Short mmCIF file of C-alpha atoms in Angstrom, two decimals:
data_model
loop_
_atom_site.label_atom_id
_atom_site.label_comp_id
_atom_site.label_asym_id
_atom_site.label_seq_id
_atom_site.Cartn_x
_atom_site.Cartn_y
_atom_site.Cartn_z
CA MET A 363 -0.25 0.09 -0.24
CA GLN A 364 1.19 3.46 -0.88
CA TRP A 365 0.78 5.34 2.36
CA ASP A 366 0.40 9.04 0.34
CA ARG A 367 -2.23 7.96 -2.13
CA ASP A 368 -4.18 5.69 0.19
CA TRP A 369 -4.70 7.95 3.13
CA ILE A 370 -4.65 11.03 1.51
CA GLY A 371 -5.44 10.48 -1.76
CA VAL A 372 -8.99 11.56 -3.44
CA ARG A 373 -10.78 8.96 -1.93
CA ALA A 374 -9.50 9.77 1.93
CA SER A 375 -11.02 13.36 0.70
CA ILE A 376 -14.35 12.32 -0.57
CA TRP A 377 -14.94 10.08 2.47
CA LEU A 378 -13.77 12.33 5.07
CA THR A 379 -16.26 15.34 3.56
CA PHE A 380 -18.69 13.01 3.41
CA ALA A 381 -18.14 12.11 7.10
CA VAL A 382 -18.25 15.63 8.04
CA ALA A 383 -21.66 16.22 6.11
CA ALA A 384 -23.05 13.27 7.86
CA LEU A 385 -21.70 13.93 11.72
CA SER A 386 -23.03 17.79 10.88
CA VAL A 387 -26.42 16.68 9.54
CA ALA A 388 -26.92 14.31 12.75
CA THR A 389 -25.64 17.19 15.11
CA GLY A 390 -27.76 20.00 14.04
CA ILE A 391 -30.79 17.48 14.27
CA ILE A 392 -29.47 16.73 18.14
CA ASN A 393 -29.35 20.63 18.87
CA ILE A 394 -32.37 21.71 16.76
CA SER A 395 -34.03 22.98 19.93
CA THR A 396 -30.89 24.54 21.13
CA THR A 397 -31.64 28.63 21.54
CA THR A 398 -28.50 29.88 23.23
CA VAL A 399 -24.70 28.90 22.65
CA ALA A 400 -23.06 27.35 25.52
CA GLY A 401 -19.55 26.20 23.95
CA PRO A 402 -16.36 27.77 24.21
CA LEU A 403 -17.08 30.93 22.07
CA ALA A 404 -20.35 31.35 23.58
CA ALA A 405 -19.43 35.14 24.97
CA TYR A 406 -18.22 36.06 21.50
CA VAL A 407 -21.39 35.06 19.79
CA PRO A 408 -24.12 37.71 18.42
CA PRO A 409 -28.04 36.89 19.57
CA MET A 410 -28.90 36.25 15.95
CA VAL A 411 -26.37 33.57 15.68
CA GLN A 412 -27.25 31.99 19.61
CA ARG A 413 -30.75 31.93 18.23
CA THR A 414 -29.95 29.98 14.77
CA VAL A 415 -26.64 28.06 15.62
CA GLY A 416 -29.00 24.80 16.87
CA PHE A 417 -30.35 24.20 13.41
CA THR A 418 -27.70 25.67 11.09
CA GLY A 419 -25.75 22.04 11.70
CA THR A 420 -27.82 20.74 9.56
CA LEU A 421 -27.99 23.52 6.61
CA THR A 422 -24.11 23.28 6.72
CA GLY A 423 -24.25 19.33 6.88
CA PHE A 424 -26.15 19.31 3.37
CA LEU A 425 -23.80 22.05 1.67
CA THR A 426 -21.09 20.09 2.82
CA LEU A 427 -22.34 17.03 0.85
CA ALA A 428 -22.92 19.06 -2.30
CA GLY A 429 -19.36 19.57 -2.18
CA ALA A 430 -18.83 15.82 -1.26
CA PHE A 431 -20.91 14.75 -4.28
CA MET A 432 -19.00 17.43 -6.73
CA LEU A 433 -16.06 16.45 -4.83
CA ARG A 434 -17.11 12.67 -6.43
CA ASN A 435 -17.02 14.28 -10.06
CA ARG A 436 -13.63 15.84 -9.28
CA LEU A 437 -14.75 19.57 -9.49
CA ARG A 438 -13.08 22.23 -8.72
CA ALA A 439 -15.92 24.53 -7.23
CA GLY A 440 -16.55 21.24 -5.29
CA TRP A 441 -13.18 21.49 -4.03
CA TYR A 442 -14.01 25.27 -3.17
CA LEU A 443 -17.41 24.91 -1.53
CA THR A 444 -15.79 21.92 0.67
CA VAL A 445 -12.71 24.07 1.62
CA ALA A 446 -14.87 27.15 2.83
CA MET A 447 -17.55 24.68 4.50
CA LEU A 448 -15.09 22.52 6.39
CA PRO A 449 -13.88 25.49 8.71
CA ILE A 450 -17.65 26.95 9.28
CA THR A 451 -18.25 23.52 10.37
CA ALA A 452 -15.49 23.40 12.67
CA VAL A 453 -16.57 26.87 13.87
CA GLN A 454 -20.42 26.12 14.13
CA GLY A 455 -19.04 22.71 16.03
CA LEU A 456 -17.70 25.06 18.93
CA LEU A 457 -20.12 27.16 18.93
CA GLN A 458 -22.87 24.73 19.59
CA ALA A 459 -23.67 23.82 23.26
CA SER A 460 -23.94 19.41 22.65
CA SER A 461 -20.79 17.25 23.38
CA TYR A 462 -21.78 15.39 20.66
CA SER A 463 -20.10 18.66 18.39
CA TYR A 464 -16.90 17.99 19.32
CA PRO A 465 -15.79 14.97 17.38
CA LEU A 466 -17.54 17.35 14.25
CA VAL A 467 -14.88 19.45 15.23
CA VAL A 468 -12.01 17.30 15.44
CA LEU A 469 -13.48 15.28 12.16
CA SER A 470 -13.76 18.92 10.32
CA LEU A 471 -10.16 19.79 10.94
CA LEU A 472 -8.86 16.75 9.84
CA ALA A 473 -10.11 16.64 6.58
CA LEU A 474 -9.54 20.28 5.54
CA PRO A 475 -5.57 19.19 5.10
CA VAL A 476 -6.55 16.29 3.16
CA VAL A 477 -8.82 17.97 0.99
CA ALA A 478 -6.38 21.10 0.51
CA LEU A 479 -3.56 18.60 -0.84
CA ASN A 480 -5.46 17.09 -3.26
CA ARG A 481 -6.35 20.26 -4.85
CA ARG A 482 -4.80 19.44 -8.42
CA THR A 483 -6.89 16.40 -8.17
CA PHE A 484 -10.27 18.31 -8.33
CA ASP A 485 -9.50 19.94 -11.78
CA HIS A 486 -12.66 19.79 -13.80
CA GLU A 487 -14.75 22.68 -14.65
CA LEU A 488 -18.39 22.89 -13.53
CA ASP A 489 -20.37 22.79 -17.07
CA LEU A 490 -23.82 22.70 -16.84
CA THR A 491 -25.72 21.60 -19.74
CA THR A 492 -28.20 23.79 -21.57
CA THR A 493 -31.24 21.90 -19.73
CA GLN A 494 -29.34 22.35 -16.11
CA LEU A 495 -28.93 25.85 -17.15
CA ALA A 496 -32.40 26.74 -17.64
CA ALA A 497 -33.67 24.36 -14.64
CA LEU A 498 -31.43 26.76 -12.39
CA GLY A 499 -32.43 29.95 -14.01
CA ALA A 500 -36.50 28.99 -13.91
CA LEU A 501 -35.84 28.22 -10.12
CA VAL A 502 -34.15 31.20 -9.25
CA ALA A 503 -36.68 33.35 -11.09
CA ALA A 504 -39.76 31.99 -9.91
CA GLN A 505 -38.42 32.40 -6.09
CA VAL A 506 -37.35 35.91 -7.03
CA TYR A 507 -40.70 36.78 -9.07
CA GLY A 508 -42.53 35.18 -6.00
CA THR A 509 -41.14 36.66 -2.85
CA VAL A 510 -41.20 40.16 -4.34
CA GLY A 511 -44.76 39.79 -6.08
CA THR A 512 -46.05 38.71 -2.55
CA PHE A 513 -44.13 41.45 -0.46
CA ALA A 514 -45.46 44.06 -2.81
CA LEU A 515 -48.87 43.06 -2.60
CA ARG A 516 -48.84 41.56 1.08
CA ASP A 517 -51.46 44.25 2.03
CA GLY A 518 -53.34 41.19 0.16
CA PHE A 519 -51.98 38.52 1.50
CA GLN A 520 -52.92 37.42 5.67
CA GLY A 521 -49.77 36.96 7.38
CA VAL A 522 -47.27 38.66 5.32
CA ASN A 523 -45.27 41.07 6.90
CA SER A 524 -41.49 40.92 5.74
CA LEU A 525 -39.21 39.69 2.98
CA ILE A 526 -38.91 36.97 4.57
CA ASP A 527 -42.97 35.77 5.28
CA ALA A 528 -42.77 36.65 1.38
CA PHE A 529 -40.06 33.91 0.91
CA TYR A 530 -41.56 31.41 2.71
CA TYR A 531 -44.90 31.50 1.12
CA THR A 532 -43.28 31.44 -2.31
CA LEU A 533 -41.04 28.35 -1.01
CA VAL A 534 -43.98 26.24 0.39
CA THR A 535 -46.10 27.51 -2.52
CA GLY A 536 -43.80 25.89 -5.33
CA SER A 537 -43.02 22.92 -3.41
CA THR A 538 -46.57 22.17 -2.89
CA VAL A 539 -46.47 22.13 0.67
CA GLY A 540 -49.25 25.10 1.40
CA TYR A 541 -49.29 25.19 5.18
CA GLY A 542 -51.79 27.56 4.73
CA ASP A 543 -50.51 29.86 7.43
CA ILE A 544 -50.64 32.36 4.76
CA TYR A 545 -53.18 33.05 1.90
CA ALA A 546 -54.31 35.71 -0.28
CA GLN A 547 -57.38 37.73 0.47
CA THR A 548 -57.86 39.81 -2.48
CA GLN A 549 -58.46 39.10 -6.30
CA GLN A 550 -55.19 41.01 -7.06
CA ALA A 551 -53.00 38.87 -4.47
CA ARG A 552 -55.33 35.60 -5.72
CA LEU A 553 -54.78 36.29 -9.59
CA PHE A 554 -50.67 36.75 -8.91
CA ALA A 555 -50.96 33.50 -6.07
CA MET A 556 -52.33 31.97 -9.34
CA SER A 557 -49.56 33.07 -11.74
CA ALA A 558 -47.12 32.40 -8.66
CA ILE A 559 -47.92 28.58 -8.43
CA LEU A 560 -47.97 27.76 -12.15
CA LEU A 561 -44.19 29.28 -12.18
CA SER A 562 -43.09 27.99 -8.96
CA VAL A 563 -44.51 24.53 -9.30
CA ALA A 564 -43.16 24.03 -13.14
CA SER A 565 -39.49 25.39 -12.03
CA PHE A 566 -39.80 22.58 -9.37
CA ALA A 567 -40.55 20.07 -11.55
CA ILE A 568 -37.81 20.89 -14.14
CA ALA A 569 -35.28 21.03 -11.57
CA LEU A 570 -36.41 17.75 -10.15
CA GLY A 571 -35.99 16.34 -13.71
CA VAL A 572 -32.45 17.54 -13.69
CA VAL A 573 -31.70 15.71 -10.61
CA LEU A 574 -33.45 12.46 -11.25
CA THR A 575 -32.00 12.20 -15.20
CA PRO A 576 -28.27 11.15 -14.27
CA MET A 577 -29.62 9.05 -11.91
CA ILE A 578 -31.68 7.42 -14.63
CA GLU A 579 -28.73 7.27 -16.89
CA ALA A 580 -26.94 5.80 -14.23
CA ARG A 581 -28.90 2.95 -13.55
CA PHE A 582 -29.18 2.21 -17.46
CA SER A 583 -25.49 2.13 -17.48
CA ALA A 584 -25.23 -0.47 -14.41
CA ALA A 585 -28.05 -2.32 -16.19
CA LEU A 586 -26.32 -2.66 -19.61
CA GLY A 587 -22.86 -3.23 -17.94
CA ARG A 588 -20.92 0.24 -18.47
CA MET A 589 -19.57 2.49 -16.06
CA THR A 590 -20.19 5.93 -15.50
CA GLU A 591 -18.05 8.97 -15.88
CA GLN A 592 -18.58 9.46 -11.71
CA GLN A 593 -17.21 6.22 -11.52
CA LEU A 594 -14.24 6.43 -13.71
CA ASP A 595 -13.33 9.84 -12.31
CA THR A 596 -13.00 8.41 -8.83
CA LEU A 597 -10.37 5.59 -9.97
CA GLU A 598 -6.97 5.67 -8.73
CA ASN A 599 -4.08 3.21 -8.18
CA HIS A 600 -5.96 0.58 -9.46
CA VAL A 601 -5.29 -2.16 -12.02
CA LEU A 602 -6.65 -2.14 -15.49
CA VAL A 603 -7.24 -5.70 -16.81
CA LEU A 604 -7.02 -5.30 -20.84
CA GLY A 605 -9.63 -8.04 -22.43
CA TYR A 606 -10.94 -11.50 -21.28
CA GLY A 607 -10.36 -14.59 -21.99
CA ASP A 608 -9.71 -18.47 -20.26
CA LEU A 609 -6.70 -17.14 -18.39
CA THR A 610 -8.60 -13.56 -16.93
CA GLU A 611 -10.90 -15.40 -14.49
CA PRO A 612 -7.95 -16.73 -11.91
CA ILE A 613 -6.62 -13.09 -12.38
CA LEU A 614 -9.89 -11.71 -11.30
CA GLU A 615 -10.11 -13.86 -8.15
CA GLU A 616 -6.73 -12.43 -7.05
CA LEU A 617 -7.44 -8.73 -7.79
CA GLU A 618 -10.89 -8.87 -6.13
CA ALA A 619 -9.15 -9.77 -2.66
CA GLN A 620 -6.29 -7.14 -3.17
CA THR A 621 -7.07 -3.85 -4.96
CA THR A 622 -9.97 -1.97 -7.44
CA PHE A 623 -9.46 -2.87 -10.96
CA VAL A 624 -11.36 -2.27 -14.12
CA VAL A 625 -12.09 -4.70 -17.04
CA ILE A 626 -11.75 -3.55 -20.44
CA THR A 627 -13.70 -5.68 -23.02
CA GLU A 628 -15.82 -5.38 -26.26
CA ASP A 629 -17.75 -8.82 -25.06
CA GLU A 630 -21.10 -7.50 -23.72
CA THR A 631 -21.93 -10.91 -22.51
CA VAL A 632 -18.93 -11.20 -20.43
CA THR A 633 -19.81 -7.33 -19.49
CA ARG A 634 -22.96 -8.25 -18.14
CA ARG A 635 -22.07 -11.24 -16.07
CA LEU A 636 -19.06 -9.49 -14.63
CA THR A 637 -21.14 -6.64 -13.97
CA ASN A 638 -23.48 -8.83 -11.98
CA ARG A 639 -20.54 -9.95 -9.78
CA ASP A 640 -19.77 -6.29 -8.53
CA VAL A 641 -17.20 -5.68 -11.12
CA HIS A 642 -15.98 -2.41 -12.25
CA VAL A 643 -16.02 -3.18 -16.69
CA LEU A 644 -15.70 -1.05 -19.36
CA THR A 645 -17.46 -2.09 -22.73
CA ALA A 646 -14.82 -0.79 -25.15
CA ASN A 647 -11.85 -2.26 -27.45
CA PRO A 648 -9.00 -2.65 -25.14
CA SER A 649 -6.47 -1.42 -28.05
CA ASP A 650 -8.41 2.03 -28.68
CA GLU A 651 -6.90 5.02 -26.93
CA GLU A 652 -9.79 6.86 -25.23
CA PRO A 653 -11.17 3.60 -23.17
CA LEU A 654 -8.07 3.78 -21.37
CA LYS A 655 -7.96 7.21 -21.08
CA ASN A 656 -11.24 7.46 -19.42
CA ALA A 657 -10.22 4.53 -17.15
CA GLY A 658 -7.63 6.41 -16.06
CA ILE A 659 -4.30 4.88 -17.25
CA ASP A 660 -2.51 7.98 -15.84
CA ARG A 661 -3.54 7.09 -12.25
CA ALA A 662 -3.50 3.01 -12.56
CA ARG A 663 -0.57 1.17 -10.89
CA ALA A 664 -0.15 -1.83 -13.53
CA VAL A 665 -1.88 -3.23 -16.07
CA ILE A 666 -2.47 -7.03 -16.82
CA ALA A 667 -3.43 -8.37 -20.28
CA ALA A 668 -4.15 -12.33 -20.58
CA THR A 669 -6.66 -13.31 -22.98
CA ASN A 670 -5.73 -16.11 -25.85
CA ASP A 671 -4.70 -13.84 -28.21
CA ASP A 672 -1.45 -12.92 -28.22
CA ALA A 673 -1.88 -10.58 -30.79
CA ALA A 674 -4.79 -8.86 -29.17
CA ASP A 675 -2.65 -8.56 -26.25
CA ALA A 676 0.70 -7.04 -28.29
CA LEU A 677 -1.97 -4.38 -29.32
CA ALA A 678 -3.63 -3.27 -25.89
CA ILE A 679 -0.26 -3.33 -24.24
CA LEU A 680 1.23 -0.74 -27.06
CA THR A 681 -1.45 1.69 -26.44
CA ALA A 682 -1.10 1.39 -22.93
CA ARG A 683 2.58 1.91 -23.06
CA GLU A 684 2.02 4.57 -25.27
CA LEU A 685 -0.18 6.50 -22.96
CA ASN A 686 1.28 5.83 -19.70
CA PRO A 687 5.45 4.99 -20.18
CA GLU A 688 5.78 4.48 -16.49
CA ILE A 689 3.27 2.03 -15.67
CA HIS A 690 3.83 -1.63 -14.90
CA ILE A 691 2.58 -4.15 -17.86
CA ALA A 692 2.36 -7.86 -16.92
CA VAL A 693 1.03 -10.25 -19.52
CA GLY A 694 -0.06 -13.77 -19.97
CA VAL A 695 1.15 -15.68 -22.99
CA THR A 696 -0.51 -18.07 -25.03
CA GLN A 697 2.62 -19.22 -27.36
CA ARG A 698 5.73 -19.29 -25.61
CA GLU A 699 7.49 -18.07 -29.00
CA ASN A 700 5.69 -15.11 -28.52
CA VAL A 701 7.33 -13.85 -25.16
CA SER A 702 10.12 -11.65 -27.01
CA LYS A 703 7.27 -9.93 -29.31
CA LEU A 704 5.39 -9.27 -26.42
CA LYS A 705 8.41 -7.74 -24.58
CA ARG A 706 9.41 -5.69 -27.60
CA ALA A 707 5.67 -4.37 -27.48
CA GLY A 708 6.38 -2.82 -24.20
CA ALA A 709 5.44 -5.46 -21.68
CA ASP A 710 7.78 -5.70 -18.29
CA THR A 711 6.65 -9.23 -16.99
CA VAL A 712 5.53 -11.92 -20.02
CA ILE A 713 4.49 -15.22 -18.13
CA SER A 714 3.69 -18.28 -19.94
CA PRO A 715 1.22 -20.25 -17.38
CA ALA A 716 1.35 -23.31 -20.14
CA ALA A 717 4.85 -23.14 -20.32
CA ILE A 718 4.56 -23.09 -16.32
CA GLY A 719 2.12 -26.01 -15.65
CA GLY A 720 4.10 -27.96 -17.90
CA HIS A 721 7.06 -28.03 -16.14
CA LEU A 722 5.20 -28.61 -12.58
CA LEU A 723 3.81 -31.52 -14.30
CA VAL A 724 7.04 -32.71 -15.89
CA GLU A 725 8.84 -32.79 -12.38
CA ALA A 726 6.04 -34.21 -10.57
CA ALA A 727 5.88 -37.31 -13.46
CA MET A 728 9.51 -37.79 -12.64
CA GLY A 729 9.46 -37.65 -9.22
CA ARG A 730 11.79 -34.21 -8.95
CA GLY A 731 10.65 -32.06 -5.96
CA ASP A 732 7.32 -31.62 -4.67
CA SER A 733 5.19 -29.73 -7.59
CA GLU A 734 1.82 -30.25 -6.08
CA ARG A 735 3.12 -27.94 -2.93
CA GLU A 736 4.45 -25.80 -5.46
CA ALA A 737 1.02 -25.49 -7.40
CA SER A 738 -0.74 -25.30 -4.02
CA ASP A 739 1.40 -22.69 -3.02
CA LEU A 740 0.61 -20.69 -5.87
CA LEU A 741 -3.27 -21.28 -5.70
CA GLY A 742 -2.79 -20.07 -2.24
CA GLU A 743 -4.57 -23.69 -0.94
CA GLU A 744 -3.52 -25.30 2.36
#
């Protein structure tokens, strides 16, 4: 295990942020009835903060959770959001009265340097689609329209005395909650309320569709045996298995117990079978550059190619070596005469399982050594 990559790498950043978010939500729920501050900073806290600090944990927790999901996509915006929220969460933990808040402080301060050290990893720009921009714009515009209009017509509404009341009314109306504590009393207010309902509900529906569509696409990708872009982006220090053949299955069994790996194969039947076993699979030609780039060959620790086709393996490792000259490539060869060819193609290690098996069988037949024990050691058997 490489200490720096496994313990302070991108996955550690993501999981620590998720943990801070979950703990922040939990402490916010525990402290939700708190109306005064009893923490070490209580003497310096304004009264307004004291009245709200009890439930702010849940709000900051969800914001931190949003940052964690953005980190999973390696978004730079997610890094900025997380770096901003972690110290806020730590200060919030100091302000809260409950002793349950102090683990939140420790975890937030622990996560901050880990996330900060991985700044260069989160280099993807926030590339919103036209649909996402339209949904965001419609949601914001509907809330502004409803809030400003309700406040302007506040004399025609029961219970609207401030902008907060107007925003509250717009929010519960658009989300179809409608508590009924604020309602229109005049014809003009009712006409405006109807327009606000149409715009707000429509904007919420569009936003919900934008959120659900990627989730549905991810489910379809899993059903078809394809990794999502999010899964590919979080790969790090993994092994790429190029192609699939009779020699590949024992390799996968060994890798499952040791490290993260991705199989790249064109065979969709194999893809579906491996996906059912929760094996990461990319349906593509392993000798093409694009799938190897998508599978993170620049961040991988090793490449293995062991199909029944030495020629196909040679093409795959040629591409892998070109994309990452430093990566270690191990190949299982079918024909012994192809060992030197695969070496020239870029393989660091070439092993002939058939030659090894033949040697052990001959040794056993001639009564030399303990071939059965050697084979059992290789297989990990008692």
